[in-house]
Coordinates of C-alpha atoms and ligand atoms in Angstrom, one line a residue:
M1 CA 92.0 14.3 15.7
A2 CA 88.4 15.3 15.9
T3 CA 86.1 14.4 13.1
T4 CA 82.7 16.0 12.2
A5 CA 80.3 15.2 9.4
V6 CA 77.9 17.8 7.8
D7 CA 76.2 18.4 4.5
V8 CA 77.8 21.6 3.7
L9 CA 81.0 23.3 5.0
V10 CA 81.0 27.0 4.3
I11 CA 84.5 28.6 4.2
G12 CA 84.4 32.3 5.2
G13 CA 82.6 34.3 7.9
G14 CA 82.0 37.5 6.0
A15 CA 78.7 38.7 4.7
T16 CA 78.5 36.3 1.8
G17 CA 79.4 33.1 3.9
A18 CA 77.1 34.1 6.6
A19 CA 74.3 34.7 4.2
A20 CA 74.8 31.4 2.4
A21 CA 75.0 29.5 5.6
Y22 CA 71.8 31.0 6.9
D23 CA 70.2 30.2 3.6
L24 CA 71.3 26.6 3.6
A25 CA 70.3 26.1 7.2
R26 CA 66.7 27.4 6.4
R27 CA 66.5 24.8 3.6
G28 CA 67.0 22.1 6.1
V29 CA 70.8 21.5 5.2
R30 CA 73.3 20.6 8.0
V31 CA 75.8 23.3 7.7
L32 CA 79.0 24.4 9.4
L33 CA 80.7 27.6 8.8
A34 CA 84.4 28.0 9.3
E35 CA 86.0 31.4 9.7
Q36 CA 89.8 31.8 10.2
R37 CA 89.5 34.9 12.4
D38 CA 86.3 36.5 13.9
L39 CA 83.3 37.0 12.0
S40 CA 83.4 40.1 9.6
T41 CA 87.1 40.6 9.8
G42 CA 87.8 40.3 6.0
T43 CA 86.5 42.7 3.6
S44 CA 83.1 42.8 5.2
G45 CA 84.6 44.5 8.2
R46 CA 86.9 46.8 6.1
Y47 CA 84.3 48.3 3.9
H48 CA 82.8 51.7 3.5
G49 CA 79.3 51.1 5.2
L50 CA 77.1 52.0 2.3
L51 CA 73.8 50.3 1.6
H52 CA 73.9 51.0 -2.1
S53 CA 70.8 52.2 -4.0
G54 CA 72.7 51.2 -7.1
G55 CA 73.1 54.8 -8.4
R56 CA 76.8 54.3 -8.2
Y57 CA 76.6 51.8 -11.0
A58 CA 73.7 53.1 -13.0
V59 CA 75.7 54.1 -16.0
R60 CA 78.6 51.7 -16.3
D61 CA 77.4 48.5 -14.6
P62 CA 73.6 48.2 -15.0
E63 CA 73.5 44.6 -13.8
T64 CA 75.0 45.5 -10.4
A65 CA 72.8 48.7 -10.2
R66 CA 69.7 46.4 -10.5
E67 CA 71.0 44.0 -8.0
C68 CA 71.7 46.6 -5.5
I69 CA 68.3 48.4 -5.6
L70 CA 66.5 45.0 -5.2
E71 CA 68.7 43.8 -2.4
N72 CA 68.6 47.3 -0.7
R73 CA 64.9 46.8 -0.4
V74 CA 65.2 43.2 0.8
L75 CA 67.8 44.0 3.5
R76 CA 65.8 46.9 4.8
R77 CA 62.9 44.5 5.1
I78 CA 64.8 41.6 6.8
A79 CA 67.5 43.4 8.8
P80 CA 66.1 46.8 9.8
F81 CA 68.3 46.7 13.0
A82 CA 71.6 46.9 11.0
I83 CA 70.5 49.7 8.6
E84 CA 70.1 53.4 9.0
D85 CA 67.7 54.9 6.5
T86 CA 70.0 58.0 5.8
G87 CA 68.8 58.3 2.3
G88 CA 71.4 59.4 -0.3
L89 CA 72.3 62.5 -2.5
F90 CA 74.1 62.4 -5.8
V91 CA 75.7 65.8 -6.0
A92 CA 77.3 67.4 -9.1
T93 CA 79.9 70.3 -8.9
A94 CA 81.2 72.6 -11.5
L95 CA 84.2 70.4 -11.8
D96 CA 82.1 67.4 -13.1
P97 CA 81.1 66.6 -16.6
P98 CA 78.0 68.5 -17.4
D99 CA 76.4 65.8 -19.6
F100 CA 76.8 63.1 -16.9
P101 CA 73.7 63.8 -14.8
Q102 CA 71.3 63.2 -17.7
Q103 CA 73.0 59.8 -18.5
W104 CA 72.8 58.8 -14.9
V105 CA 69.2 59.6 -14.5
T106 CA 68.4 57.5 -17.6
G107 CA 70.6 54.7 -16.2
C108 CA 68.8 54.9 -12.8
A109 CA 65.4 54.8 -14.5
E110 CA 66.5 51.6 -16.5
A111 CA 67.8 50.0 -13.4
G112 CA 64.6 50.7 -11.4
I113 CA 66.2 53.1 -9.0
P114 CA 64.0 56.0 -8.0
T115 CA 65.5 59.4 -8.2
E116 CA 64.1 62.9 -7.1
K117 CA 65.6 66.1 -8.4
L118 CA 66.3 68.7 -5.7
T119 CA 67.4 72.3 -6.2
P120 CA 70.8 73.0 -4.6
G121 CA 68.9 75.1 -2.1
Q122 CA 66.6 72.4 -1.1
A123 CA 69.6 70.0 -0.7
R124 CA 71.4 72.6 1.5
E125 CA 68.3 72.9 3.7
H126 CA 68.5 69.2 4.2
E127 CA 72.4 69.1 4.4
P128 CA 73.6 72.4 5.4
T129 CA 77.4 71.5 5.1
L130 CA 77.1 70.9 1.4
A131 CA 79.1 73.3 -1.0
T132 CA 77.3 76.4 -2.2
D133 CA 78.5 76.0 -5.8
I134 CA 76.9 72.5 -6.5
T135 CA 75.2 72.4 -9.9
A136 CA 72.7 69.4 -9.7
V137 CA 71.4 67.2 -6.9
Y138 CA 69.2 64.0 -6.8
R139 CA 67.9 62.0 -3.9
V140 CA 68.2 58.2 -4.0
P141 CA 67.3 55.4 -1.5
D142 CA 70.9 54.9 -0.1
G143 CA 71.4 54.0 3.5
S144 CA 74.2 52.8 5.8
C145 CA 74.7 49.3 7.1
D146 CA 76.6 47.9 10.1
S147 CA 78.2 44.9 8.7
F148 CA 79.2 43.4 12.2
D149 CA 75.6 43.4 13.2
L150 CA 74.4 41.9 9.9
V151 CA 76.9 39.1 9.9
H152 CA 76.4 38.3 13.5
V153 CA 72.6 38.1 13.0
F154 CA 73.0 35.9 9.9
V155 CA 75.1 33.5 11.9
N156 CA 72.9 33.5 14.9
A157 CA 69.9 32.9 12.8
M158 CA 71.7 30.1 11.0
R159 CA 72.3 28.5 14.4
L160 CA 68.5 28.7 15.2
F161 CA 68.0 26.5 12.1
G162 CA 70.5 23.9 13.5
G163 CA 73.7 25.1 11.8
D164 CA 77.0 25.9 13.6
A165 CA 80.0 28.2 13.2
L166 CA 83.6 27.8 14.2
I167 CA 85.5 31.1 14.4
Y168 CA 89.3 31.3 14.6
H169 CA 89.3 28.0 12.5
R170 CA 91.3 28.1 9.4
V171 CA 90.7 25.7 6.5
R172 CA 94.3 24.5 5.9
A173 CA 93.5 21.7 3.4
L174 CA 90.7 20.4 1.3
L175 CA 90.2 16.7 1.1
R176 CA 90.0 15.2 -2.4
E177 CA 89.0 11.8 -3.4
G178 CA 89.4 11.5 -7.2
D179 CA 87.2 14.0 -8.9
A180 CA 85.5 15.1 -5.7
V181 CA 86.1 17.4 -2.8
V182 CA 84.9 15.5 0.3
G183 CA 85.7 17.8 3.3
A184 CA 88.5 19.8 4.8
E185 CA 91.0 20.0 7.4
L186 CA 90.5 22.9 9.9
E187 CA 93.0 24.3 12.3
D188 CA 92.0 26.2 15.5
T189 CA 94.3 29.2 15.1
R190 CA 94.3 29.8 18.9
T191 CA 95.3 26.3 20.2
G192 CA 96.7 24.7 17.1
E193 CA 94.3 21.8 17.3
V194 CA 93.3 20.2 14.1
R195 CA 89.9 18.6 13.1
T196 CA 88.6 17.0 9.9
V197 CA 85.2 17.8 8.6
H198 CA 83.6 15.6 6.2
A199 CA 81.2 17.3 3.8
A200 CA 79.0 16.4 0.9
C201 CA 79.8 19.9 -0.5
V202 CA 82.2 22.8 0.5
L203 CA 81.1 26.3 -0.4
N204 CA 84.1 28.6 -0.9
A205 CA 83.1 32.1 0.3
A206 CA 86.5 33.2 1.2
G207 CA 86.3 36.7 -0.5
P208 CA 89.7 37.8 -1.5
W209 CA 91.1 34.4 -0.5
A210 CA 88.9 32.5 -2.7
G211 CA 91.6 31.8 -5.2
V212 CA 93.9 30.5 -2.3
V213 CA 91.0 28.2 -1.1
A214 CA 90.3 26.9 -4.6
G215 CA 94.0 26.3 -4.8
L216 CA 93.8 23.9 -1.9
A217 CA 91.7 21.5 -4.1
G218 CA 94.3 22.0 -7.0
L219 CA 91.8 24.5 -8.8
D220 CA 92.8 27.7 -10.5
V221 CA 90.3 30.6 -9.7
R222 CA 92.0 33.9 -10.7
I223 CA 91.0 36.9 -8.8
R224 CA 92.1 40.6 -9.3
F225 CA 92.7 42.3 -6.1
D226 CA 91.7 45.9 -5.8
R227 CA 92.5 47.8 -2.7
G228 CA 90.4 50.8 -1.5
A229 CA 91.2 53.2 1.6
M230 CA 88.7 54.9 3.8
I231 CA 88.9 57.6 6.6
A232 CA 86.5 57.9 9.5
M233 CA 85.8 61.5 10.6
N234 CA 85.1 62.1 14.2
T235 CA 81.5 63.4 13.7
R236 CA 78.8 62.8 11.2
W237 CA 79.4 66.0 9.1
V238 CA 76.4 64.8 7.1
N239 CA 73.4 62.8 7.9
T240 CA 72.6 61.6 4.5
V241 CA 75.0 59.5 2.2
V242 CA 76.6 62.0 -0.3
N243 CA 77.8 60.6 -3.5
R244 CA 79.6 62.6 -6.2
L245 CA 77.6 62.7 -9.4
R246 CA 80.3 61.9 -12.0
P247 CA 81.8 58.7 -13.5
A248 CA 83.1 56.7 -10.5
A249 CA 86.4 57.9 -9.3
D250 CA 88.4 58.2 -6.1
G251 CA 87.0 59.9 -3.0
D252 CA 83.5 60.1 -4.3
I253 CA 81.4 59.1 -1.2
L254 CA 80.7 60.3 2.3
V255 CA 78.8 57.8 4.4
P256 CA 77.3 58.5 7.9
V257 CA 77.9 55.4 9.9
G258 CA 76.7 55.4 13.5
T259 CA 78.7 58.1 15.3
V260 CA 81.2 58.9 12.5
C261 CA 81.3 59.9 8.8
V262 CA 83.3 57.5 6.6
L263 CA 85.1 59.1 3.4
G264 CA 86.3 57.1 0.6
T265 CA 87.4 55.3 -1.3
T266 CA 90.3 54.6 -3.7
S267 CA 91.0 51.8 -6.2
V268 CA 94.6 50.6 -6.3
H269 CA 95.7 47.2 -7.9
T270 CA 97.6 45.0 -5.4
D271 CA 98.7 41.4 -5.7
R272 CA 97.8 40.4 -2.1
P273 CA 94.5 39.5 -0.7
D274 CA 95.5 40.9 2.7
D275 CA 97.1 44.1 1.5
N276 CA 95.9 46.7 4.1
T277 CA 98.3 49.4 3.1
I278 CA 97.3 53.1 3.1
E279 CA 99.3 55.4 1.0
N280 CA 99.7 59.1 1.8
W281 CA 98.3 60.2 -1.5
E282 CA 95.1 58.3 -0.8
V283 CA 94.6 60.2 2.4
N284 CA 95.2 63.5 0.7
K285 CA 93.0 62.6 -2.3
I286 CA 90.0 61.4 -0.2
L287 CA 90.1 64.5 1.9
A288 CA 90.6 66.9 -1.1
E289 CA 87.6 65.2 -2.9
A290 CA 85.3 65.2 0.1
D291 CA 86.2 68.9 0.7
A292 CA 84.8 69.7 -2.7
V293 CA 81.3 68.7 -1.8
V294 CA 81.4 69.5 2.1
P295 CA 84.0 72.4 2.4
G296 CA 86.0 72.4 5.5
I297 CA 85.8 68.7 6.2
R298 CA 89.5 68.3 5.4
A299 CA 90.2 70.4 8.3
G300 CA 88.1 68.3 10.6
R301 CA 89.4 65.7 13.0
A302 CA 90.1 62.4 11.1
L303 CA 90.0 59.5 13.4
R304 CA 91.3 56.6 11.6
A305 CA 92.1 55.2 8.2
W306 CA 91.9 51.6 7.0
S307 CA 91.7 49.7 3.7
G308 CA 90.2 46.6 2.2
V309 CA 90.6 44.5 -0.7
R310 CA 88.0 43.9 -3.4
P311 CA 88.0 40.5 -5.0
L312 CA 87.2 41.2 -8.6
Y313 CA 86.3 38.3 -10.7
E314 CA 85.2 38.1 -14.4
P315 CA 85.1 34.7 -16.0
P316 CA 87.6 34.7 -19.0
E317 CA 84.5 34.0 -21.3
A318 CA 82.9 37.3 -20.3
G319 CA 85.4 39.0 -22.6
H320 CA 86.6 41.8 -20.1
D321 CA 89.7 40.0 -19.2
D322 CA 92.0 43.2 -19.4
A323 CA 89.7 45.4 -17.4
V324 CA 91.1 46.7 -14.2
G325 CA 90.1 48.6 -11.1
R326 CA 86.8 50.4 -11.4
A327 CA 86.4 49.2 -15.1
V328 CA 85.8 45.7 -13.7
K329 CA 82.0 45.1 -12.9
R330 CA 80.9 44.8 -9.4
T331 CA 78.5 41.9 -10.0
F332 CA 79.3 38.5 -8.6
S333 CA 80.0 35.0 -9.9
V334 CA 78.9 31.5 -8.6
I335 CA 81.4 29.0 -9.9
D336 CA 80.0 25.4 -10.1
H337 CA 83.2 23.4 -10.2
V338 CA 81.4 20.5 -11.6
E339 CA 80.6 22.5 -14.8
R340 CA 84.0 24.4 -14.8
D341 CA 86.5 21.7 -13.7
D342 CA 84.6 18.4 -13.5
V343 CA 85.3 18.4 -9.8
R344 CA 82.2 17.6 -7.6
G345 CA 81.7 18.8 -4.1
L346 CA 82.9 22.4 -4.4
V347 CA 81.3 25.6 -5.2
T348 CA 82.9 29.2 -5.2
V349 CA 81.1 32.4 -4.8
V350 CA 83.1 35.7 -5.3
G351 CA 82.8 39.4 -6.2
G352 CA 79.6 41.4 -5.6
K353 CA 78.8 44.0 -2.8
L354 CA 78.0 43.7 0.8
T355 CA 74.5 45.1 -0.3
T356 CA 74.0 42.0 -2.5
C357 CA 75.3 39.5 0.1
R358 CA 71.9 37.8 0.6
L359 CA 71.4 37.3 -3.1
M360 CA 74.9 35.9 -3.4
G361 CA 74.3 33.6 -0.6
E362 CA 71.0 32.5 -2.1
Q363 CA 72.4 31.8 -5.6
A364 CA 75.4 30.0 -4.1
A365 CA 73.2 27.9 -1.9
D366 CA 71.0 27.1 -5.2
V367 CA 74.1 25.6 -6.8
V368 CA 75.1 23.6 -3.7
C369 CA 71.7 22.2 -3.5
A370 CA 71.8 21.2 -7.0
Q371 CA 75.1 19.3 -6.3
L372 CA 73.3 17.7 -3.3
D373 CA 70.3 16.8 -5.5
M374 CA 68.1 18.8 -3.2
D375 CA 65.2 20.8 -4.7
K376 CA 64.3 23.4 -2.1
P377 CA 64.2 27.1 -3.0
G378 CA 65.8 29.8 -0.7
T379 CA 63.5 31.7 1.4
T380 CA 65.9 34.3 3.1
A381 CA 64.1 37.3 1.3
D382 CA 60.7 36.2 2.8
E383 CA 61.1 36.5 6.6
A384 CA 62.8 39.1 8.9
L385 CA 65.9 38.1 10.7
P386 CA 65.6 37.8 14.5
V387 CA 66.4 41.2 16.2
P388 CA 69.7 40.8 18.2
A389 CA 68.8 40.1 21.8
A390 CA 71.7 42.1 23.3
P391 CA 71.1 45.9 22.9
S392 CA 74.9 46.2 22.4
R393 CA 74.5 44.3 19.3
R394 CA 72.2 46.9 17.6
Y395 CA 73.3 49.6 15.4
H396 CA 73.6 52.8 17.5
Q397 CA 74.3 56.5 17.2
L398 CA 76.1 58.1 20.1
D399 CA 72.9 59.9 21.3
H400 CA 71.2 56.5 21.9
R401 CA 73.7 55.6 24.6
L402 CA 73.8 59.2 25.9
R403 CA 70.0 59.0 26.4
Q404 CA 70.3 55.6 28.0
L405 CA 73.0 56.9 30.4
E406 CA 70.9 60.0 31.3
H407 CA 67.8 57.8 32.0
G408 CA 69.7 55.3 34.1
E409 CA 69.3 52.5 31.6
L410 CA 73.0 51.9 31.2
A411 CA 74.5 50.9 34.5
G412 CA 78.1 50.8 35.6
E413 CA 81.0 53.2 35.4
L414 CA 82.2 54.3 31.9
I415 CA 85.0 52.3 30.5
C416 CA 85.1 53.8 26.9
E417 CA 84.0 57.4 27.3
C418 CA 84.2 58.1 23.5
E419 CA 81.7 55.4 22.6
M420 CA 80.0 55.4 26.0
V421 CA 80.6 51.7 26.8
T422 CA 79.9 50.9 30.6
R423 CA 81.5 48.2 32.7
R424 CA 78.1 46.3 32.8
Q425 CA 78.0 46.4 28.9
L426 CA 81.6 45.1 28.7
E427 CA 81.0 42.4 31.3
D428 CA 77.8 41.3 29.6
A429 CA 79.6 41.1 26.2
I430 CA 82.5 39.1 27.8
A431 CA 80.1 36.8 29.6
A432 CA 78.3 36.1 26.2
Y433 CA 81.5 34.3 24.9
G434 CA 81.1 31.8 27.8
D435 CA 84.3 29.4 27.8
Q436 CA 85.3 30.8 24.4
P437 CA 88.4 32.9 24.3
V438 CA 87.7 36.4 23.6
Q439 CA 89.9 39.3 22.5
L440 CA 89.7 43.0 22.9
D441 CA 89.2 43.3 19.2
D442 CA 86.1 41.0 19.4
L443 CA 84.7 43.4 22.1
R444 CA 85.4 46.3 19.8
R445 CA 83.4 44.8 17.1
D446 CA 80.6 44.0 19.6
L447 CA 80.5 47.4 21.4
R448 CA 82.5 49.9 19.4
L449 CA 85.0 49.9 22.2
G450 CA 88.0 52.0 21.3
M451 CA 86.6 53.4 18.0
G452 CA 86.1 56.9 19.1
P453 CA 88.4 59.9 19.1
C454 CA 91.0 58.6 21.5
Q455 CA 91.2 55.5 19.5
A456 CA 91.5 53.2 22.6
G457 CA 94.0 55.5 24.4
F458 CA 91.9 55.4 27.7
C459 CA 89.7 52.4 27.4
S460 CA 91.9 49.6 26.4
Y461 CA 94.0 49.2 29.6
R462 CA 90.8 49.2 31.6
A463 CA 89.1 46.7 29.3
A464 CA 92.2 44.6 29.3
G465 CA 92.0 44.5 33.1
I466 CA 88.4 43.6 33.3
L467 CA 88.8 40.9 30.7
Q468 CA 91.8 39.3 32.6
Q469 CA 89.8 39.4 35.9
M470 CA 86.8 37.7 34.2
H471 CA 88.8 35.0 32.2
G472 CA 91.6 34.5 34.7
T473 CA 94.2 34.8 32.0
S474 CA 97.8 35.2 32.9
G475 CA 99.4 38.8 33.3
Q476 CA 101.5 37.8 30.3
E477 CA 98.6 37.0 28.1
A478 CA 96.7 40.1 29.2
V479 CA 99.7 42.4 28.3
R480 CA 100.1 40.7 25.0
A481 CA 96.4 41.1 24.3
L482 CA 96.7 44.8 25.3
A483 CA 99.8 45.5 23.1
D484 CA 98.1 43.7 20.1
F485 CA 94.9 45.7 20.4
V486 CA 96.7 49.1 21.0
N487 CA 99.1 48.5 18.1
E488 CA 96.3 47.7 15.8
R489 CA 94.3 50.8 16.7
F490 CA 97.3 52.9 16.3
R491 CA 98.2 51.6 12.9
G492 CA 95.0 53.1 11.7
V493 CA 96.0 56.5 13.1
Q494 CA 99.4 56.7 11.9
P495 CA 98.4 57.9 8.3
L496 CA 96.5 60.9 10.0
L497 CA 99.0 62.5 12.2
W498 CA 98.2 66.2 12.4
G499 CA 96.1 68.5 14.6
H500 CA 94.1 66.9 17.3
G501 CA 94.9 63.5 16.1
L502 CA 98.6 64.1 16.4
R503 CA 98.2 65.5 20.1
Q504 CA 96.0 62.5 21.0
F505 CA 98.7 60.2 19.7
Y506 CA 101.4 61.9 21.8
L507 CA 99.2 61.5 24.8
D508 CA 98.6 57.8 24.1
E509 CA 102.3 57.4 23.6
V510 CA 102.9 58.8 27.1
I511 CA 100.4 56.4 28.5
Y512 CA 101.4 53.2 26.8
R513 CA 105.2 53.6 26.2
R514 CA 106.4 55.9 28.9
T515 CA 104.0 55.1 31.7
L516 CA 103.0 51.4 31.2
G517 CA 106.3 50.7 29.4
L518 CA 104.6 48.5 26.8
D519 CA 107.5 48.8 24.5
K520 CA 109.8 47.3 27.1
L521 CA 107.8 44.2 27.2
S522 CA 107.8 41.3 25.1
W523 CA 107.1 37.5 25.5
D524 CA 108.6 34.3 25.2
A525 CA 106.2 31.8 23.6
D526 CA 107.8 28.9 25.3
A527 CA 107.2 30.4 28.7
E528 CA 103.4 30.8 28.1
G529 CA 101.2 28.8 30.4
D530 CA 103.9 26.9 32.2
G531 CA 102.6 28.3 35.6
A532 CA 106.1 29.5 36.4
G533 CA 104.8 33.0 37.4
D534 CA 102.6 35.0 35.3
D535 CA 105.1 37.4 33.9
A536 CA 108.0 34.9 33.5
G537 CA 108.2 35.2 29.8
I538 CA 108.1 39.1 29.5
E539 CA 111.5 40.5 28.7
G540 CA 113.1 42.4 25.8
A541 CA 111.4 45.0 23.7
D542 CA 109.8 43.7 20.5
G543 CA 106.1 43.3 21.5
F544 CA 104.9 46.9 21.2
T545 CA 105.8 49.1 18.3
L546 CA 104.0 52.4 18.9
Ligands
FAD601 C1 87.4 49.5 0.1 C2 86.0 48.8 0.0 C3 84.8 49.5 0.2 C4 83.6 48.8 0.0 N1 82.5 49.5 0.2 C5 81.3 48.9 0.0 C6 80.1 49.6 0.4 O1 80.1 50.7 0.8 N2 78.9 48.9 0.2 C7 79.0 47.5 -0.3 O2 77.8 47.1 -0.3 N3 80.0 46.9 -0.5 C8 81.2 47.4 -0.3 N4 82.3 46.8 -0.6 C9 82.3 45.4 -1.0 C10 82.0 44.5 0.2 O3 82.7 44.9 1.2 C11 82.4 43.0 -0.2 O4 81.6 42.7 -1.4 C12 82.0 42.1 0.9 O5 82.3 42.5 2.1 C13 82.5 40.7 0.6 O6 82.2 39.8 1.5 P1 82.7 38.4 1.5 O7 82.0 37.6 2.6 O8 82.6 37.8 0.1 O9 84.2 38.5 1.8 P2 85.0 38.7 3.2 O10 84.3 39.6 4.1 O11 86.4 39.1 2.8 O12 84.9 37.3 3.9 C14 85.7 36.2 3.6 C15 86.1 35.6 4.8 O13 86.9 34.3 4.5 C16 87.7 34.1 5.5 N5 88.8 33.1 5.1 C17 89.6 33.2 4.0 N6 90.4 32.1 3.9 C18 89.9 31.2 4.9 C19 90.4 30.0 5.2 N7 91.3 29.3 4.7 N8 89.7 29.4 6.3 C20 88.6 30.0 6.9 N9 88.3 31.2 6.6 C21 88.9 31.8 5.6 C22 88.3 35.5 5.7 O14 89.0 35.6 7.0 C23 87.1 36.3 5.6 O15 86.6 36.8 6.9 C24 83.6 47.4 -0.4 C25 84.8 46.7 -0.5 C26 86.0 47.4 -0.4 C27 87.3 46.6 -0.6

């Protein structure tokens, strides 16, 4: 069994773990980050895309509002490549409580959030799709943020400072010696290989799984899980973030993110950190609420729905123990297990927002450094992150790639027509993984492959073929990778089967089930990699569920 020794092991490759690992590496700490899947595949990859101004929390949760506006400014400064400065509007309708805007303006002023009152006419000049019966509008400095880009850049920057990251490595055990956590056992989820990591301190940044990870050390960190659903519409509909100006409720926000407009979200209690269910009422509610501020949007083409789980933590001593859903504050907690449990070598960071991930990372790193007897302050707010080298890793709108295509800057034939991904881009992205295994879903996050209107209907079999040629994987593996990818794309389409989306789904069914016969294929794990013919293990009919 391989053994490694580092100063700090960070568990979790979401925004918080990535920001904390980067912070620690800048302080000169030898850090290793372990993520059980790919980077940004937990809540950070299943979020709404809003760089909060803090306006959302100005009345009920002033602490979070203040954190958001401060970190909004910091992230714009250090990670401009991941952010689109869309600006934001808070819009009241006749259906909303008439006394709320005044409370909200006061809350924003107290939290330091700048607001500018517009007339409904001025707002509609700026955003022509807004309803004609809006009663009050304010402008705030919201934005949208690509979490895949942000997290990758935190991790790449951490590497420049000497740190390392292992993706597809699950922490399956924490090593305890008496009253101290001294490391962890990591399992490579692709090969099953196990390695031991000795660490002077372990930082638990496992998001909704933070309670499970703390449990590996025999500690009890109770987290409430709050699920929220979102829907991506196929065009931007608005170019500014539009928030409903009322006490926070379901379906309040529209966020233009890259090529799409994301509507959301809901707040549903769940008892599972990985609950990605989307219920029909959530879809109906989100579309109806969005339609009240942008009439007609519910009849537009919805591309995909997904949901994520908010880990809500309030220490029992905070006195809000029976709060649920939106009543629980969105600020974060850093738990020093020396103080709380008399256990050294473990720190947990949980809660918060993606907007506040850098601050969470910094404060968690402060507590880790205190445990290491290090007295070096965090400096992540001071210096811009390195701009991603590969243009594909930069936040883009569709017209960016359209312009590049027209000017001959994007070479190679189109593989994904919806998101304009060319063969060259795909090949470069695959090559960037070197010898590491790469999955179609990784390429989706890198390039937006398969995220457009056909939801991978046309591009995925082409991409699977190119990937197989370049990596020399067996036909069996390629078929399985294709089925996994297509299944996952279609899972997000299934709650939205009407109109164009339904027609597209039938077409995809013809391609994948009736033409390629993916539903007729399954695989026998024992037959994999035995060299007895690529397709030796493919038989039966349970690999593809479209
Ligand atoms: C519906 C919804 C909408 C949201 N919208 C917004 C928004 O618009 N703006 C905003 O600022 N915030 C938003 N948030 C909040 C934001 O998404 C989260 O605060 C943030 O993504 C949390 O990041 P994290 O790194 O703490 O957790 P995660 O991103 O969940 O990362 C934790 C990681 O730990 C890994 N992990 C778990 N167990 C192990 C293990 N044993 N071994 C190795 N790895 C492990 C997981 O795979 C995961 O990748 C939203 C949240 C939800 C649920």
